Coordinates of C-alpha atoms in Angstrom, one line a residue:
X1 CA 143.4 6.9 -14.3
X2 CA 140.6 4.4 -15.0
X3 CA 139.7 1.1 -13.4
X4 CA 139.3 -0.7 -16.8
X5 CA 139.9 -0.2 -20.5
X6 CA 136.2 -0.3 -20.9
X7 CA 135.8 2.6 -18.5
X8 CA 138.5 4.5 -20.4
X9 CA 136.5 4.0 -23.7
X10 CA 133.3 5.1 -22.0
X11 CA 135.0 8.2 -20.6
X12 CA 136.3 9.2 -24.0
X13 CA 132.6 9.3 -25.2
X14 CA 132.1 12.3 -22.9
X15 CA 135.4 14.0 -22.6
X16 CA 138.1 14.5 -25.2
X17 CA 141.2 12.9 -23.8
X18 CA 144.0 11.5 -25.9
X19 CA 144.7 7.7 -25.5
X20 CA 148.2 8.4 -24.2
X21 CA 146.9 10.4 -21.3
X22 CA 144.8 7.5 -19.9
X23 CA 146.3 4.9 -17.7
X24 CA 144.3 1.8 -16.7
X25 CA 145.0 0.6 -13.1
X26 CA 142.9 -2.4 -12.2
X27 CA 141.4 -2.6 -8.7
X28 CA 142.5 -5.4 -6.4
X29 CA 140.8 -7.4 -3.7
X30 CA 142.0 -7.3 -0.1
X31 CA 143.5 -10.6 0.8
X32 CA 141.3 -12.9 2.9
X33 CA 142.5 -13.4 6.5
X34 CA 144.5 -16.6 6.9
X35 CA 141.6 -18.1 8.8
X36 CA 139.2 -17.1 6.0
X37 CA 136.9 -15.7 8.6
X38 CA 133.3 -16.5 8.1
X39 CA 130.2 -15.8 10.1
X40 CA 126.9 -17.7 9.7
X41 CA 124.1 -15.3 8.9
X42 CA 121.5 -14.8 11.6
X43 CA 118.8 -15.2 9.0
X44 CA 117.8 -18.7 7.7
X45 CA 119.1 -19.6 4.3
X46 CA 117.8 -22.1 1.7
X47 CA 119.8 -25.3 1.4
X48 CA 120.8 -24.4 -2.1
X49 CA 120.7 -20.9 -3.6
X50 CA 122.0 -18.5 -6.2
X51 CA 123.6 -15.3 -5.0
X52 CA 123.5 -11.7 -6.3
X53 CA 125.6 -9.0 -4.7
X54 CA 125.2 -5.4 -5.7
X55 CA 122.9 -2.5 -6.2
X56 CA 119.4 -2.5 -7.7
X57 CA 119.3 0.4 -10.2
X58 CA 118.0 -0.5 -13.6
X59 CA 121.4 -1.1 -15.1
X60 CA 121.8 -4.1 -12.8
X61 CA 119.0 -5.9 -14.7
X62 CA 117.7 -7.6 -11.5
X63 CA 114.2 -7.9 -13.1
X64 CA 115.5 -10.4 -15.6
X65 CA 117.3 -12.5 -13.0
X66 CA 114.3 -12.6 -10.6
X67 CA 112.1 -13.7 -13.5
X68 CA 114.6 -16.5 -14.4
X69 CA 114.9 -17.9 -10.9
X70 CA 111.2 -17.9 -10.3
X71 CA 110.7 -19.8 -13.6
X72 CA 113.3 -22.3 -12.4
X73 CA 112.1 -22.3 -8.8
X74 CA 115.6 -21.7 -7.5
X75 CA 116.1 -19.5 -4.4
X76 CA 118.0 -16.3 -4.8
X77 CA 119.7 -14.4 -2.1
X78 CA 120.1 -10.7 -3.0
X79 CA 122.7 -8.8 -1.0
X80 CA 122.8 -5.0 -1.2
X81 CA 121.4 -1.8 0.1
X82 CA 118.1 -2.0 -1.7
X83 CA 115.2 0.2 -0.4
X84 CA 111.9 -1.4 0.5
X85 CA 110.2 0.5 -2.3
X86 CA 112.7 -1.0 -4.9
X87 CA 112.2 -4.5 -3.4
X88 CA 108.4 -4.1 -3.8
X89 CA 108.9 -2.9 -7.4
X90 CA 111.2 -5.9 -8.2
X91 CA 108.7 -8.4 -6.7
X92 CA 105.6 -6.8 -8.2
X93 CA 105.7 -8.6 -11.6
X94 CA 106.3 -12.0 -10.0
X95 CA 103.6 -14.3 -8.9
X96 CA 103.0 -13.9 -5.1
X97 CA 103.5 -17.6 -4.6
X98 CA 107.1 -17.1 -5.8
X99 CA 108.1 -14.3 -3.5
X100 CA 109.4 -16.8 -1.0
X101 CA 112.2 -17.7 -3.5
X102 CA 113.8 -14.2 -3.2
X103 CA 115.6 -13.2 0.0
X104 CA 116.8 -9.7 0.4
X105 CA 119.5 -8.6 2.8
X106 CA 120.9 -5.2 3.5
X107 CA 124.5 -4.5 3.9
X108 CA 126.2 -7.4 5.7
X109 CA 129.6 -7.7 7.3
X110 CA 132.5 -9.2 5.2
X111 CA 132.6 -12.3 7.4
X112 CA 128.9 -13.0 6.6
X113 CA 129.4 -12.2 2.9
X114 CA 132.3 -14.6 2.8
X115 CA 130.0 -17.4 4.2
X116 CA 127.4 -16.6 1.5
X117 CA 130.0 -16.7 -1.3
X118 CA 131.2 -20.1 -0.2
X119 CA 127.7 -21.5 0.3
X120 CA 126.1 -20.3 -2.9
X121 CA 125.9 -22.6 -5.9
X122 CA 126.8 -19.7 -8.1
X123 CA 126.9 -15.9 -8.3
X124 CA 124.7 -14.4 -11.0
X125 CA 125.4 -10.8 -12.2
X126 CA 123.0 -9.8 -15.1
X127 CA 124.3 -6.3 -15.3
X128 CA 123.8 -4.2 -18.4
X129 CA 127.0 -2.2 -17.7
X130 CA 129.9 -2.7 -15.3
X131 CA 132.9 -0.5 -15.0
X132 CA 134.8 -3.2 -13.1
X133 CA 132.8 -5.9 -11.1
X134 CA 134.0 -6.8 -7.6
X135 CA 131.4 -9.4 -6.8
X136 CA 132.4 -11.9 -9.5
X137 CA 136.0 -11.7 -8.4
X138 CA 135.1 -12.1 -4.7
X139 CA 133.0 -15.2 -5.6
X140 CA 135.8 -16.7 -7.6
X141 CA 138.2 -16.1 -4.7
X142 CA 135.9 -18.5 -2.7
X143 CA 135.7 -21.1 -5.5
X144 CA 132.1 -20.1 -6.4
X145 CA 131.2 -20.2 -10.1
X146 CA 130.1 -17.0 -11.7
X147 CA 127.4 -16.5 -14.4
X148 CA 127.6 -13.0 -15.8
X149 CA 126.6 -10.8 -18.7
X150 CA 129.2 -9.7 -21.2
X151 CA 128.5 -6.1 -20.3
X152 CA 131.1 -3.4 -19.8
X153 CA 134.4 -4.5 -18.3
X154 CA 133.3 -8.0 -17.1
X155 CA 134.9 -9.9 -20.0
X156 CA 138.0 -7.8 -19.6
X157 CA 138.3 -8.5 -15.9
X158 CA 137.1 -12.1 -15.7
X159 CA 138.4 -13.4 -19.1
X160 CA 137.7 -17.1 -19.2
X161 CA 137.0 -17.5 -15.5
X162 CA 133.3 -16.9 -15.9
X163 CA 130.3 -18.3 -17.8
X164 CA 128.8 -15.6 -20.0
X165 CA 125.2 -15.0 -21.0
X166 CA 124.7 -13.5 -24.4
X167 CA 121.2 -12.0 -24.3
X168 CA 121.2 -10.7 -20.8
X169 CA 117.6 -9.3 -20.8
X170 CA 116.1 -12.6 -21.9
X171 CA 115.2 -14.6 -18.7
X172 CA 115.4 -17.9 -20.7
X173 CA 119.2 -17.2 -21.2
X174 CA 119.7 -17.3 -17.4
X175 CA 118.1 -20.7 -17.2

């Protein structure tokens, strides 16, 4: 059982499994509570910002996104369990005067994340590979536009609901 056809294809590169033995079962999102519970974050937020939700390993391509938002001087809120060492590594190539544009959070409760999804101007996901991609679906559920790479299963999952970036490692493409 795989979470996307793309994951099935990737799996077959490593393990010999006949096509008829693989079943794709797409993940689903838990429904929002009827009240669409939201909690305002304790931290201050910019009036207008882009949102990134996820990890920070190299396949997430955050370096490119951070370069793009600093060129545009657009604040970015980064939500995810990202170590202090990785945060410093991500900020290192950026001019120190631009560090204020990037806000890192750690894990946040769903109610606070719901608030961020609704307040963000857009969700950006510059990933080099995604097996499924929950954050874009969560953003869309809140009516927030998504700007994503064409990597992995994202086109399969999002179809025409997203705006796609062709050359994902080119910061100019995210502008």
